[in-house]
Coordinates of C-alpha atoms in Angstrom, one line a residue:
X22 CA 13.5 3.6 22.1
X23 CA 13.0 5.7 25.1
X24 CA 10.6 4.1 28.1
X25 CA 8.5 7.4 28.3
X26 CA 7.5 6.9 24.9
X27 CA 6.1 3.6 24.9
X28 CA 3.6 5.1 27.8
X29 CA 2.5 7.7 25.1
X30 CA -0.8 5.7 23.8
X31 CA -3.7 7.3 24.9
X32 CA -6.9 6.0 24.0
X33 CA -8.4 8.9 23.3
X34 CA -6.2 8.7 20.1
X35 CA -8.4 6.2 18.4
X36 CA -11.7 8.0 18.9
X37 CA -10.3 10.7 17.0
X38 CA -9.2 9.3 13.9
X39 CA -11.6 8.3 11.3
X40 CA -9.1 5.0 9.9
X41 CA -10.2 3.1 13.5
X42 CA -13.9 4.3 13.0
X43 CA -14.1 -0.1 12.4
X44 CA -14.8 -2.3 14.7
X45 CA -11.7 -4.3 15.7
X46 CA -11.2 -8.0 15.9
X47 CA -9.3 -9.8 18.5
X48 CA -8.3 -12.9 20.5
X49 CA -8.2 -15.0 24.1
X50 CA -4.9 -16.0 25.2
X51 CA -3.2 -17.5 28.4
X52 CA 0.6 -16.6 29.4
X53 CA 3.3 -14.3 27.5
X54 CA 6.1 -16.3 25.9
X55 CA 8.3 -14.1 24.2
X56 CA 11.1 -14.9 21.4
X57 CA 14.9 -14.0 22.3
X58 CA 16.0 -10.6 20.9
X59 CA 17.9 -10.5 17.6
X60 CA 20.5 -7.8 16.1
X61 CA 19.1 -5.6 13.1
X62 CA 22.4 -7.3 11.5
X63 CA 21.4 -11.1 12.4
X64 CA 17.7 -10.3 11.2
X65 CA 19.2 -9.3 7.9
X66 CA 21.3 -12.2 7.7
X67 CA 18.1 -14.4 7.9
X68 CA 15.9 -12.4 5.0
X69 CA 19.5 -13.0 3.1
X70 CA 19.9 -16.4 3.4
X71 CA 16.2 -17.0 2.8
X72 CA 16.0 -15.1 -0.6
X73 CA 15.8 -18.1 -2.8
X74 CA 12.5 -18.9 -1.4
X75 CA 10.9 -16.1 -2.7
X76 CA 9.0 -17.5 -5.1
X77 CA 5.8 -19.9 -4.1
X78 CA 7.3 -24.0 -3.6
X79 CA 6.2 -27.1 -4.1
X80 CA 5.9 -26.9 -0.3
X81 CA 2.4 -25.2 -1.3
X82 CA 1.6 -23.1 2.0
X83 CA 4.5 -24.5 4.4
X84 CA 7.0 -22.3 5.0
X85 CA 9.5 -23.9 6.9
X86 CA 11.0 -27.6 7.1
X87 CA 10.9 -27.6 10.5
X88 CA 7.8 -26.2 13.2
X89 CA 8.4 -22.3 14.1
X90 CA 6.3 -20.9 17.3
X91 CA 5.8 -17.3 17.0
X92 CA 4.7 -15.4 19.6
X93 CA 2.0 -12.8 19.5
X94 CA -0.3 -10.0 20.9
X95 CA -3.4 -10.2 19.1
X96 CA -6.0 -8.0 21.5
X97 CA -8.9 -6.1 20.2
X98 CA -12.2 -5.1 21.0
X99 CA -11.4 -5.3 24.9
X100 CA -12.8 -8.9 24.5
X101 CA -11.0 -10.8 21.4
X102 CA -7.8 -12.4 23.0
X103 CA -5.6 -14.6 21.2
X104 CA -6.5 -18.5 22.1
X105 CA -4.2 -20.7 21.2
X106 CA -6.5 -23.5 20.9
X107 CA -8.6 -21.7 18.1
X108 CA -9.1 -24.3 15.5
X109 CA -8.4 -21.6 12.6
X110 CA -4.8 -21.1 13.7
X111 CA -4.5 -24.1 14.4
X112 CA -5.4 -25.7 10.6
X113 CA -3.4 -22.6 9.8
X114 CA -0.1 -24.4 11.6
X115 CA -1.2 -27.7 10.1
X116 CA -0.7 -26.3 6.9
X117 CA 2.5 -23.4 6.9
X118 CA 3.8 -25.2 9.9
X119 CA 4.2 -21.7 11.7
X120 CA 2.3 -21.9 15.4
X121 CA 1.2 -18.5 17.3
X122 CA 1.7 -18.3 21.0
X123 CA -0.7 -15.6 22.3
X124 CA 1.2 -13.2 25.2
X125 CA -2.0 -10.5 25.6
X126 CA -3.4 -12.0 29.3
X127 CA -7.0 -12.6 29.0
X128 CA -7.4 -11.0 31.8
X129 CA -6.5 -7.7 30.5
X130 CA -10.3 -6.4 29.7
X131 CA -8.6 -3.3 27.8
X132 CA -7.4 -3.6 24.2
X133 CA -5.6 -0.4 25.0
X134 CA -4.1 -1.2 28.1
X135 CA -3.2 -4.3 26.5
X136 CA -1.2 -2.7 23.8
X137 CA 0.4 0.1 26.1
X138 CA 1.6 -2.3 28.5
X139 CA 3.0 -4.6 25.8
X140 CA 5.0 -1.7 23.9
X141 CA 6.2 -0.9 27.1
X142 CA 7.8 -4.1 27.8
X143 CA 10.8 -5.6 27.1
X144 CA 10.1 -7.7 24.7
X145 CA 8.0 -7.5 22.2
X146 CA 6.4 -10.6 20.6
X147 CA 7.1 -11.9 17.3
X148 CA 3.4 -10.1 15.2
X149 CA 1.6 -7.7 17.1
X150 CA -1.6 -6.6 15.8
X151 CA -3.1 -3.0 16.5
X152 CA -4.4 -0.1 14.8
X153 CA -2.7 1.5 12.7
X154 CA -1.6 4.8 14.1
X155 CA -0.5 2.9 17.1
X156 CA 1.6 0.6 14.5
X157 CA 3.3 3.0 12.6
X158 CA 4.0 5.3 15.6
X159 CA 5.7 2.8 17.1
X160 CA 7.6 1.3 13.5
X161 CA 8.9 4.7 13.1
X162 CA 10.3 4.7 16.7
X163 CA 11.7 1.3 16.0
X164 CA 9.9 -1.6 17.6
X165 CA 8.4 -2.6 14.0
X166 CA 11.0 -3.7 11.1
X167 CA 10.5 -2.3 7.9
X168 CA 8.1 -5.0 5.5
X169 CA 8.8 -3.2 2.5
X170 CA 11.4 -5.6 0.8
X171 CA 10.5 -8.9 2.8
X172 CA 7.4 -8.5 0.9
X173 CA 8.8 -7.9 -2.4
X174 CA 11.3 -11.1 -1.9
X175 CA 8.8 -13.5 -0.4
X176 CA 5.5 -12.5 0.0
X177 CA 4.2 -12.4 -3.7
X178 CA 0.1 -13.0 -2.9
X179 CA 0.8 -9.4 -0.5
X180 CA 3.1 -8.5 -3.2
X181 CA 0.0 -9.1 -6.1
X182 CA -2.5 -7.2 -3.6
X183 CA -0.3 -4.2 -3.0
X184 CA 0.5 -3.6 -7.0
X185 CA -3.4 -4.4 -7.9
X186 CA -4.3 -2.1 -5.1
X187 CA -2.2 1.2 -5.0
X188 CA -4.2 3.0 -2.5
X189 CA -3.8 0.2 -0.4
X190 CA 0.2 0.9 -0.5
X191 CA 0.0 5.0 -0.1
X192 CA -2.5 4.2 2.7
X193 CA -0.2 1.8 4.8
X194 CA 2.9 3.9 3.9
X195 CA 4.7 5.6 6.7
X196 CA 5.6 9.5 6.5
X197 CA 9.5 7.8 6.6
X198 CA 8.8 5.9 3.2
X199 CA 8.0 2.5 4.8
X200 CA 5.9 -0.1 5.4
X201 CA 5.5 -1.4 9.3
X202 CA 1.8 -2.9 8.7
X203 CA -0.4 -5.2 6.8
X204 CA -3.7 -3.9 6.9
X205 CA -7.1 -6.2 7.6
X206 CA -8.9 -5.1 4.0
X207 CA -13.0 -5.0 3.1
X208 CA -13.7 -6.0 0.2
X209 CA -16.9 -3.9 -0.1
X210 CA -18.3 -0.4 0.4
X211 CA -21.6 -1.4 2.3
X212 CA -22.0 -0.9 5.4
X213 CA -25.3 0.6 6.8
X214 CA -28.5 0.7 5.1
X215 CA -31.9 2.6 6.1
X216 CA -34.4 0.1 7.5
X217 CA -38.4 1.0 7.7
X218 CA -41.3 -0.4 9.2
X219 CA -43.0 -1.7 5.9
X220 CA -45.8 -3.4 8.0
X221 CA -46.5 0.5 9.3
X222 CA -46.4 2.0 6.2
X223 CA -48.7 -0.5 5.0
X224 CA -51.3 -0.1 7.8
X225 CA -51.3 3.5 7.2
X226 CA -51.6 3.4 3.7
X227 CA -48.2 5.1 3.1
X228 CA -45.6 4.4 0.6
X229 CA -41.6 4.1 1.3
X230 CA -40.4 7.4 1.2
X231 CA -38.0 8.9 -1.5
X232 CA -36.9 12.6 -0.1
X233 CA -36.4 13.7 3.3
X234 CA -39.8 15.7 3.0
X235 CA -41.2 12.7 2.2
X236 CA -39.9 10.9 5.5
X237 CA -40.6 13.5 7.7
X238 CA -44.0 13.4 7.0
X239 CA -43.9 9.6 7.5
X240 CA -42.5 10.2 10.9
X241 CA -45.2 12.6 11.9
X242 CA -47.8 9.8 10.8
X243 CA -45.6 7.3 13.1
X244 CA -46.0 9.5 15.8
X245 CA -49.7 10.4 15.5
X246 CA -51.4 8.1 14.0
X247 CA -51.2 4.9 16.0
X248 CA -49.3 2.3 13.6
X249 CA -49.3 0.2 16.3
X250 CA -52.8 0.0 17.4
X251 CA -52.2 -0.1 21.0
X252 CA -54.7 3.6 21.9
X253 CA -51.4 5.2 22.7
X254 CA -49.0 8.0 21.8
X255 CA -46.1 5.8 22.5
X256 CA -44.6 5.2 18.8
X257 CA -41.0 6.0 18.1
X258 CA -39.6 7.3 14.9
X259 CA -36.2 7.3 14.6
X260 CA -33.7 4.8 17.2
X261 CA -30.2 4.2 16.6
X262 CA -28.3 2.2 19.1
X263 CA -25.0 3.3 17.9
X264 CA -22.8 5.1 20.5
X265 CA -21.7 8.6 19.2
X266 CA -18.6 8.6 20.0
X267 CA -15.6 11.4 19.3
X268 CA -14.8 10.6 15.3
X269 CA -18.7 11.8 15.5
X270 CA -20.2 9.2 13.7
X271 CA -23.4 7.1 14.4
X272 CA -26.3 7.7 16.4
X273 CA -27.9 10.6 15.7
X274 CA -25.6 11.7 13.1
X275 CA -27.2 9.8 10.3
X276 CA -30.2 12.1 10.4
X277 CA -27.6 15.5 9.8
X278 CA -27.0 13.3 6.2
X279 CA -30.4 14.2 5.3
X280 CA -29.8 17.6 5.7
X281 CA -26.7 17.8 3.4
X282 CA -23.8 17.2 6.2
X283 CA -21.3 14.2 7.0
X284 CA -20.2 15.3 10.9
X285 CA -17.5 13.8 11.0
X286 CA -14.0 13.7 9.1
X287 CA -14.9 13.8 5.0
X288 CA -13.5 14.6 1.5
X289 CA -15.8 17.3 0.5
X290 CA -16.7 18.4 -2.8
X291 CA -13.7 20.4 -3.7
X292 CA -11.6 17.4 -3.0
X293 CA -10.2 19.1 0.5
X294 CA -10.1 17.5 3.6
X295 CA -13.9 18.9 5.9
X296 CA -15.4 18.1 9.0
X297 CA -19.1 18.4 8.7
X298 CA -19.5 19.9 12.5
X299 CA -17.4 22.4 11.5
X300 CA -19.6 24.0 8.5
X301 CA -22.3 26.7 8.4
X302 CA -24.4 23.7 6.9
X303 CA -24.2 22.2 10.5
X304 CA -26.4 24.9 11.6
X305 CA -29.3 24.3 9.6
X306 CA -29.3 20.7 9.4
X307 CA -28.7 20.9 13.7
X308 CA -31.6 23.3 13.6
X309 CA -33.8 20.4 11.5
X310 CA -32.4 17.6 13.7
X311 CA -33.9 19.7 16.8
X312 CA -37.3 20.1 15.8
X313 CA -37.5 16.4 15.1
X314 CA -36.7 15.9 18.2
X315 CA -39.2 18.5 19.6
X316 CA -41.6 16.7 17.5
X317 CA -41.2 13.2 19.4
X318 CA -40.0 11.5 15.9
X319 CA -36.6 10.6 17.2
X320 CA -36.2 8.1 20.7
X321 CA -36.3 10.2 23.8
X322 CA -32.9 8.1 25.4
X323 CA -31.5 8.1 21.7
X324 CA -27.6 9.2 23.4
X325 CA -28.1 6.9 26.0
X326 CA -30.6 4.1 25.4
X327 CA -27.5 2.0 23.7
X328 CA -26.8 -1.2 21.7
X329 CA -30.1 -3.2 23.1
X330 CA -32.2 -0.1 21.8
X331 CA -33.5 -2.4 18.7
X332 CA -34.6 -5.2 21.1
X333 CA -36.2 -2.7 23.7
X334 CA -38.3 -0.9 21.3
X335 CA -39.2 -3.5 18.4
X336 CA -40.2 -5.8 20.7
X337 CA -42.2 -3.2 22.3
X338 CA -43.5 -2.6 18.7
X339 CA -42.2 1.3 19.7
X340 CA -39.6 1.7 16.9
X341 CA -40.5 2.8 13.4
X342 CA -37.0 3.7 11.6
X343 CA -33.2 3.0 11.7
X344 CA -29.8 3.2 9.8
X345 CA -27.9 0.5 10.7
X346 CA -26.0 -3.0 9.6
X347 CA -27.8 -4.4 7.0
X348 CA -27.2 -8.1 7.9
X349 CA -28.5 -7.9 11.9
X350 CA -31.2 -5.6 11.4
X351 CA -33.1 -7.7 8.8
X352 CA -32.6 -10.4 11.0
X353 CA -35.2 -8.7 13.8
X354 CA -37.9 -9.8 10.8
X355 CA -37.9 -13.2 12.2
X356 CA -36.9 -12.3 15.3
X357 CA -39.7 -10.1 16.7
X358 CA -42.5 -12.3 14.8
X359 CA -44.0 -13.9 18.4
X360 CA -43.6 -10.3 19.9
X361 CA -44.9 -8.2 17.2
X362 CA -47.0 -10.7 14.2
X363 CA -46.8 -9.2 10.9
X364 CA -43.5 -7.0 12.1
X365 CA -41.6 -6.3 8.4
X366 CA -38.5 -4.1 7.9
X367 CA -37.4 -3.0 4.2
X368 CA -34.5 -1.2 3.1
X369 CA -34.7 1.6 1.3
X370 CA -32.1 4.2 0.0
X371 CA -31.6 7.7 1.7
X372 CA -33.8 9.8 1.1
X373 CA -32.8 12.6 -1.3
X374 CA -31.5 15.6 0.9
X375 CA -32.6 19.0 1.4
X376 CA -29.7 19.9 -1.7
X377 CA -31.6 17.5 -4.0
X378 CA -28.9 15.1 -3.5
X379 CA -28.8 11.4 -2.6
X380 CA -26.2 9.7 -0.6
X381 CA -24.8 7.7 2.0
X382 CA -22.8 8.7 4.7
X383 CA -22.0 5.5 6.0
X384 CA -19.1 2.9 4.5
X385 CA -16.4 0.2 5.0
X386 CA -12.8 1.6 4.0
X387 CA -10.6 -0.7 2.0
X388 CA -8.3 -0.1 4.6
X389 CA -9.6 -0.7 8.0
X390 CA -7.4 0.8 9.7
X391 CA -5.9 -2.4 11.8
X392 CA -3.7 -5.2 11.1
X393 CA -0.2 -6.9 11.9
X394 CA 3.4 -5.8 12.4
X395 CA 6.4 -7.7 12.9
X396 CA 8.5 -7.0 15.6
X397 CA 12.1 -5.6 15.3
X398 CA 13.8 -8.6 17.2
X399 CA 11.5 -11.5 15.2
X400 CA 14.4 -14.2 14.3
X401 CA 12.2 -15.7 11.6
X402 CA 11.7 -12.3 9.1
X403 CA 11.3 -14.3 6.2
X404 CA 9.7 -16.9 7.7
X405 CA 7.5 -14.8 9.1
X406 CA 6.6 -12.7 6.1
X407 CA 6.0 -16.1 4.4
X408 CA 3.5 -17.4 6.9
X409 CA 1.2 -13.9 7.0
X410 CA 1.3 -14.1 2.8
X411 CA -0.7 -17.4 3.2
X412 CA -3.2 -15.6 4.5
X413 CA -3.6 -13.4 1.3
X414 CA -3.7 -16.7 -0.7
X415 CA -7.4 -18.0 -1.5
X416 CA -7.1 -20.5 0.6
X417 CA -5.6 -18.5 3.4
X418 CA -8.7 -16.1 2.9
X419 CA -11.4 -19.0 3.1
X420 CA -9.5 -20.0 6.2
X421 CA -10.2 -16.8 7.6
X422 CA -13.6 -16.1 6.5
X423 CA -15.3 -19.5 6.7
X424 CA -13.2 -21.8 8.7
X425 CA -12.6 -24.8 8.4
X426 CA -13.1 -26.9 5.1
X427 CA -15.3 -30.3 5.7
X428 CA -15.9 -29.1 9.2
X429 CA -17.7 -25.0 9.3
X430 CA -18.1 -24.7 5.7
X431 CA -18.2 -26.6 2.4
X432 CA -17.7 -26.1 -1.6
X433 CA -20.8 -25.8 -3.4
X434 CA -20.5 -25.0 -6.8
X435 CA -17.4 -23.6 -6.4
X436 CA -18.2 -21.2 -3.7
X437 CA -17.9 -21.8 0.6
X438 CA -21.1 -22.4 1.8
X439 CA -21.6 -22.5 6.0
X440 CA -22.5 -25.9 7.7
X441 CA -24.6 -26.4 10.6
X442 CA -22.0 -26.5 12.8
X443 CA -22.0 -22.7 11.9
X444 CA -25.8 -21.9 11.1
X445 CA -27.2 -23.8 13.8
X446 CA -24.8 -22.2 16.5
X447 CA -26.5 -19.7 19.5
X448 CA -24.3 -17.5 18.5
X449 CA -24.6 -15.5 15.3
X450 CA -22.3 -16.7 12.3
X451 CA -19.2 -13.9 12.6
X452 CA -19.3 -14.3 16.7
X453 CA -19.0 -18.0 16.2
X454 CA -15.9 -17.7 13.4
X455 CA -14.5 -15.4 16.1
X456 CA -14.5 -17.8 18.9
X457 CA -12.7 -20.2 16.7
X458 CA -10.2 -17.5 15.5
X459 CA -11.4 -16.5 12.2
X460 CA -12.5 -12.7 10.9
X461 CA -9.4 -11.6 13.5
X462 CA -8.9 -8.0 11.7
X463 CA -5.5 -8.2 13.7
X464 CA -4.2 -10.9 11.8
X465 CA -4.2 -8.9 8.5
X466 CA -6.2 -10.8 5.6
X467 CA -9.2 -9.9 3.3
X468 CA -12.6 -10.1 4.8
X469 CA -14.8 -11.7 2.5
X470 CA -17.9 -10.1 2.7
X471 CA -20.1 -12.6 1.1
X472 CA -20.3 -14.6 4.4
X473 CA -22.7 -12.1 5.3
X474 CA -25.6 -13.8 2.6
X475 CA -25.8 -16.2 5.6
X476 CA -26.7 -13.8 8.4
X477 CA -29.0 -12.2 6.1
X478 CA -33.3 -12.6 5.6
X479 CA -34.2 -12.1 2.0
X480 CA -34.8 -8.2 3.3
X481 CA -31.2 -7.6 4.2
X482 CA -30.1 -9.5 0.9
X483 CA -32.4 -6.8 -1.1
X484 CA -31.1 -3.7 1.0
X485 CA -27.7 -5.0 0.3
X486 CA -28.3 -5.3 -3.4
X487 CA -29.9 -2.0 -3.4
X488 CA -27.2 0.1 -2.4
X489 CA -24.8 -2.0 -3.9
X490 CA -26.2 -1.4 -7.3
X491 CA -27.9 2.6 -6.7
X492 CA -24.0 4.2 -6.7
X493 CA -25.1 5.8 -3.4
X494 CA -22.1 4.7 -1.3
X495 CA -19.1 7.3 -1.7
X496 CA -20.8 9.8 -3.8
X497 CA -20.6 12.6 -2.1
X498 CA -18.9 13.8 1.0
X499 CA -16.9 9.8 1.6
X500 CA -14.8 9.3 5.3
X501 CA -11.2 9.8 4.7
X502 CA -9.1 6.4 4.0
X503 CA -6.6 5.2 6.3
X504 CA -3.9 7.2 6.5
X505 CA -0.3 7.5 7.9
X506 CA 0.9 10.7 10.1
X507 CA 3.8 12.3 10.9
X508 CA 4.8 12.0 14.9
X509 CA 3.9 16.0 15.2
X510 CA 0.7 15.5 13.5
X511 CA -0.2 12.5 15.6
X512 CA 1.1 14.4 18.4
X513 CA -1.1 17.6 17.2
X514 CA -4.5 15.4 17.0
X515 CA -3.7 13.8 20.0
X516 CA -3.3 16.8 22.1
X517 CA -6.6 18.6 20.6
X518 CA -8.7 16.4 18.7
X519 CA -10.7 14.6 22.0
X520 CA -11.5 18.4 23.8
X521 CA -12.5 19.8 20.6
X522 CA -14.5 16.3 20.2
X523 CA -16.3 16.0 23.3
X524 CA -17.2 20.1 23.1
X525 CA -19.2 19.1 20.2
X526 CA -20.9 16.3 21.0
X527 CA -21.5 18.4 24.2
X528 CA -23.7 20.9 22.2
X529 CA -24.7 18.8 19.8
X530 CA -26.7 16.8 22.3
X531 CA -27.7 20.7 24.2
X532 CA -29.1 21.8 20.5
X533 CA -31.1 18.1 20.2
X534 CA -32.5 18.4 23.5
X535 CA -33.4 22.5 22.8
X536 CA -32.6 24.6 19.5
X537 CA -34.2 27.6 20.7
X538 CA -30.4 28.7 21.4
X539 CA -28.7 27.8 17.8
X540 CA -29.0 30.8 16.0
X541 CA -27.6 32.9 18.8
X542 CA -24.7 30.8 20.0
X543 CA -23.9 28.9 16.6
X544 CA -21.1 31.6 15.5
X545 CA -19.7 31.4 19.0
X546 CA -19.7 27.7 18.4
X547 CA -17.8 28.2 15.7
X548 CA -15.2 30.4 16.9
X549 CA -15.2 28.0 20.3
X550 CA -13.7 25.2 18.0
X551 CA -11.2 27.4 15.9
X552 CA -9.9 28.2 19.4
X553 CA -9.3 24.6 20.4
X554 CA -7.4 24.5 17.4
X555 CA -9.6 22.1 14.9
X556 CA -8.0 24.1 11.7
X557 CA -4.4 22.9 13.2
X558 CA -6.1 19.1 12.7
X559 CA -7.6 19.5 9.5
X560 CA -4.4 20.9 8.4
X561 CA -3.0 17.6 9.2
X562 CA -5.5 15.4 8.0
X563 CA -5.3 17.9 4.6
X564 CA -0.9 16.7 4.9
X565 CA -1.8 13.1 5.5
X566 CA -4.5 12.8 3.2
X567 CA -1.9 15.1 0.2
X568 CA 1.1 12.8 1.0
X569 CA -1.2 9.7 -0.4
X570 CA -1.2 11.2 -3.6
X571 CA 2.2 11.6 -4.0

């Protein structure tokens, strides 16, 4: 591969792509250690001689006789750096008898950086985990060794998931036919609910509300009627403290759903690839979004107030509605009751649209878009395959998920059940299985959603049930999957995507602020975009998205 390539990352990449629109999970780790180089030939040689272990041993997990250290660059986040003290990995050596030696610095604050300057090295460790576009690039170019038949020979749990799970393989598929990745999976759809001060509601004799009619007059009562009894006009309707970032997702963006628009990248109706800011709907729905605004139902710092906006304003008892993760915004019920007594949120579904339909925008891909690779010059292919199939195995899964058995989590009744060491932590439950090396997305496995019960008040276990059960998730409009692109198409988004990007969040934030201007510059808008090429992307998204189904 050629040096000038390997410089080529840019992160501006991953805030255009919709497969990254996850968060990440990463790692802590001290000094590089990388593993001699070995021939494409001698790498072969190794998957040969190995392929009578293909099928599962008496050995259960172990994979090799003697100890194996691979090394790896597991960054993500900007914070989660390999450790290689975490007690997860290190059961995990205790039982495959495969040990990770971290090479991301964890002084490297960067997960970007961190990748670009590892790809650009010399030698690249044994697993590296990234995103996927940065993986396959890269796979394509070389530095990644095709997974397709290790898997088939000696990975059957992977094997199992890939035949169960078909859009899985077209989604990890490279445009060249093969397989560089293991995707980090989700094993459910939820992922944000709506969240409603019930205790408001109540106090103003109003019921939950089922359209968006229906909500905007609850805003307007909010906003004028004193829910929180202080004498002053000071209530909030709507807060969000999701960034909105350039795939054009979260913050403000949930309340364009109630108008009949997904902003960002979608499968619309006619089963074509969309982008909901690039629609005539957007005018209307931007127009709707302004006046709530104008009306003081949506947080005057809503682009900038940030990730402690649910603190600031429910402990000020200023904050009346949200869309947000289910499990930590039930949790402000216990939270706020010495700051605000009585202080209740429900879920409740979205409020049918201004089309008469109901829907939610919001949802976690099967794929998540990030996961592991094995590096090119890995000595130990098959051993190596072998040890990140344990991980797809049930107990490889619980390791992930819950920990340790007997010490973070027990059996009960046949399912894991959190201990105190978990429950009673400062920290909530999925930052303390971080900090001990489980729920890394970049050490591909399944995420086993049901650890969220634990994080949850009986309120987030309702809203969960509620839009589990309702159909609601994916009806209309979903977020493309994870997909795999051509270099010209990366090349193509890369070079366009983040200026046509940050012009629209530009005038969306303009048209919040003031719509008096939408109606006269919304067709210049339009043509603004085409200009900066966005039909050139969606015509690569439409080729990405078209290849899966072949």
């Amino acid at each position: 591969m050629k040096q000038n390539r390997f410089h080529r990352i840019l992160s501006t990449l991953l805030a255009c792509l919709l497969i990254l629109s996850l968060a990440a999970c990463g790692t802590a780790t001290p000094a590089a250690e990388t593993t001699p180089a070995a021939s494409t030939e001698a790498s072969a040689t190794a998957t040969s001689a190995s392929a009578e272990a293909a099928t599962p041993s008496p050995m259960g997990a172990l994979v090799s006789d003697k100890p194996i250290v691979l090394t790896a660059h597991i960054h993500n986040a900007n914070t989660e750096v390999l450790n290689d003290d975490w007690r997860v990995l290190k059961k995990a050596a205790e039982l495959t008898n495969v040990s990770l030696k971290g090479t991301a610095s964890v002084n490297e604050t960067d997960s970007t950086n961190a990748f670009n300057l590892m790809i650009a090295g010399k030698d690249i460790p044994d697993l590296v985990g990234g995103t996927s576009v940065n993986l396959i690039k890269y796979g394509m170019e070389g530095a990644f060794m095709p997974l397709e038949d290790l898997i088939a020979e000696h990975a059957p749990n992977i094997q199992k998931m890939l035949d169960a799970k078909p859009e899985v393989r077209a989604a990890i598929t490279a445009a060249d036919g093969h397989i560089y990745y293991l995707p980090t999976l989700e094993d459910s759809q939820v992922s944000q609910a709506w969240f409603i001060r019930k205790d408001w509601l109540d106090k103003l004799g109003l019921q939950v509300p089922g359209t968006v009619e229906e909500l905007h007059q609850v805003m307007l009562a909010f906003a004028s009627k004193d829910p929180n009894g202080n004498g002053k006009k000071d209530e909030i309707g709507y807060l969000n403290r999701n960034g909105l970032g350039g795939d054009l997702t979260g913050n403000i963006t949930s309340l364009f759903s109630l108008y009949g628009v997904n902003t960002t990248f979608h499968i619309g109706k006619d089963g074509k690839v969309a982008l909901g800011a690039y629609s005539p709907a957007f005018k209307d729905a931007m127009k709707s979004v302004s006046q709530w605004y104008a009306e003081g139902l949506i947080d005057p710092e809503i682009f900038t107030r940030g990730g402690k906006s649910r603190d600031v304003l429910f402990s000020a008892n200023n904050g009346g509605l949200t869309h947000d993760w289910y499990p930590s915004t039930s949790s402000y019920n216990a939270k706020m009751q010495e700051a605000v007594p009585g202080f209740k949120l429900v879920g409740m579904l979205p409020p049918v649209d201004s089309n008469g339909e109901q829907w939610e925008m919001e949802s976690r891909q099967t794929v998540t878009g990030i996961g592991t690779a094995v590096s090119a010059t890995n000595k130990y292919p098959v051993e190596t395959i072998k040890y990140l199939d344990f991980w797809w195995t049930p107990e490889g899964e619980r390791l992930a998920t819950y920990g340790i058995e007997g010490d973070t989590y027990v059996m009960q009744d046949g399912k894991p059940v959190f201990t105190d060491t978990v429950l009673k932590a400062d920290v909530p439950v999925n930052a303390y299985m971080k900090s001990i090396g489980g729920q890394q997305y970049q050490l591909a496995h399944t995420n086993l959603s049901a650890y969220e019960a634990f994080m949850m008040t009986p309120e987030g276990v309702d809203a969960l049930t509620l839009y589990q059960t309702s159909g609601v998730v994916n009806k209309l409009y979903p977020k493309l999957p994870a997909m795999s692109f051509t270099q010209e198409e990366t090349d193509l988004i890369q070079s366009k995507w983040p200026v046509i990007s940050t012009y629209i969040v530009e005038q969306l934030q303009k048209w919040t602020f003031d719509g008096s201007s939408i109606d006269a510059g919304f067709d210049k808008y339009l043509a603004d975009i085409r200009g900066m090429g966005v039909e050139e992307i969606l015509a690569a998204y439409q080729a990405a998205y078209d290849r899966m189904g072949k």
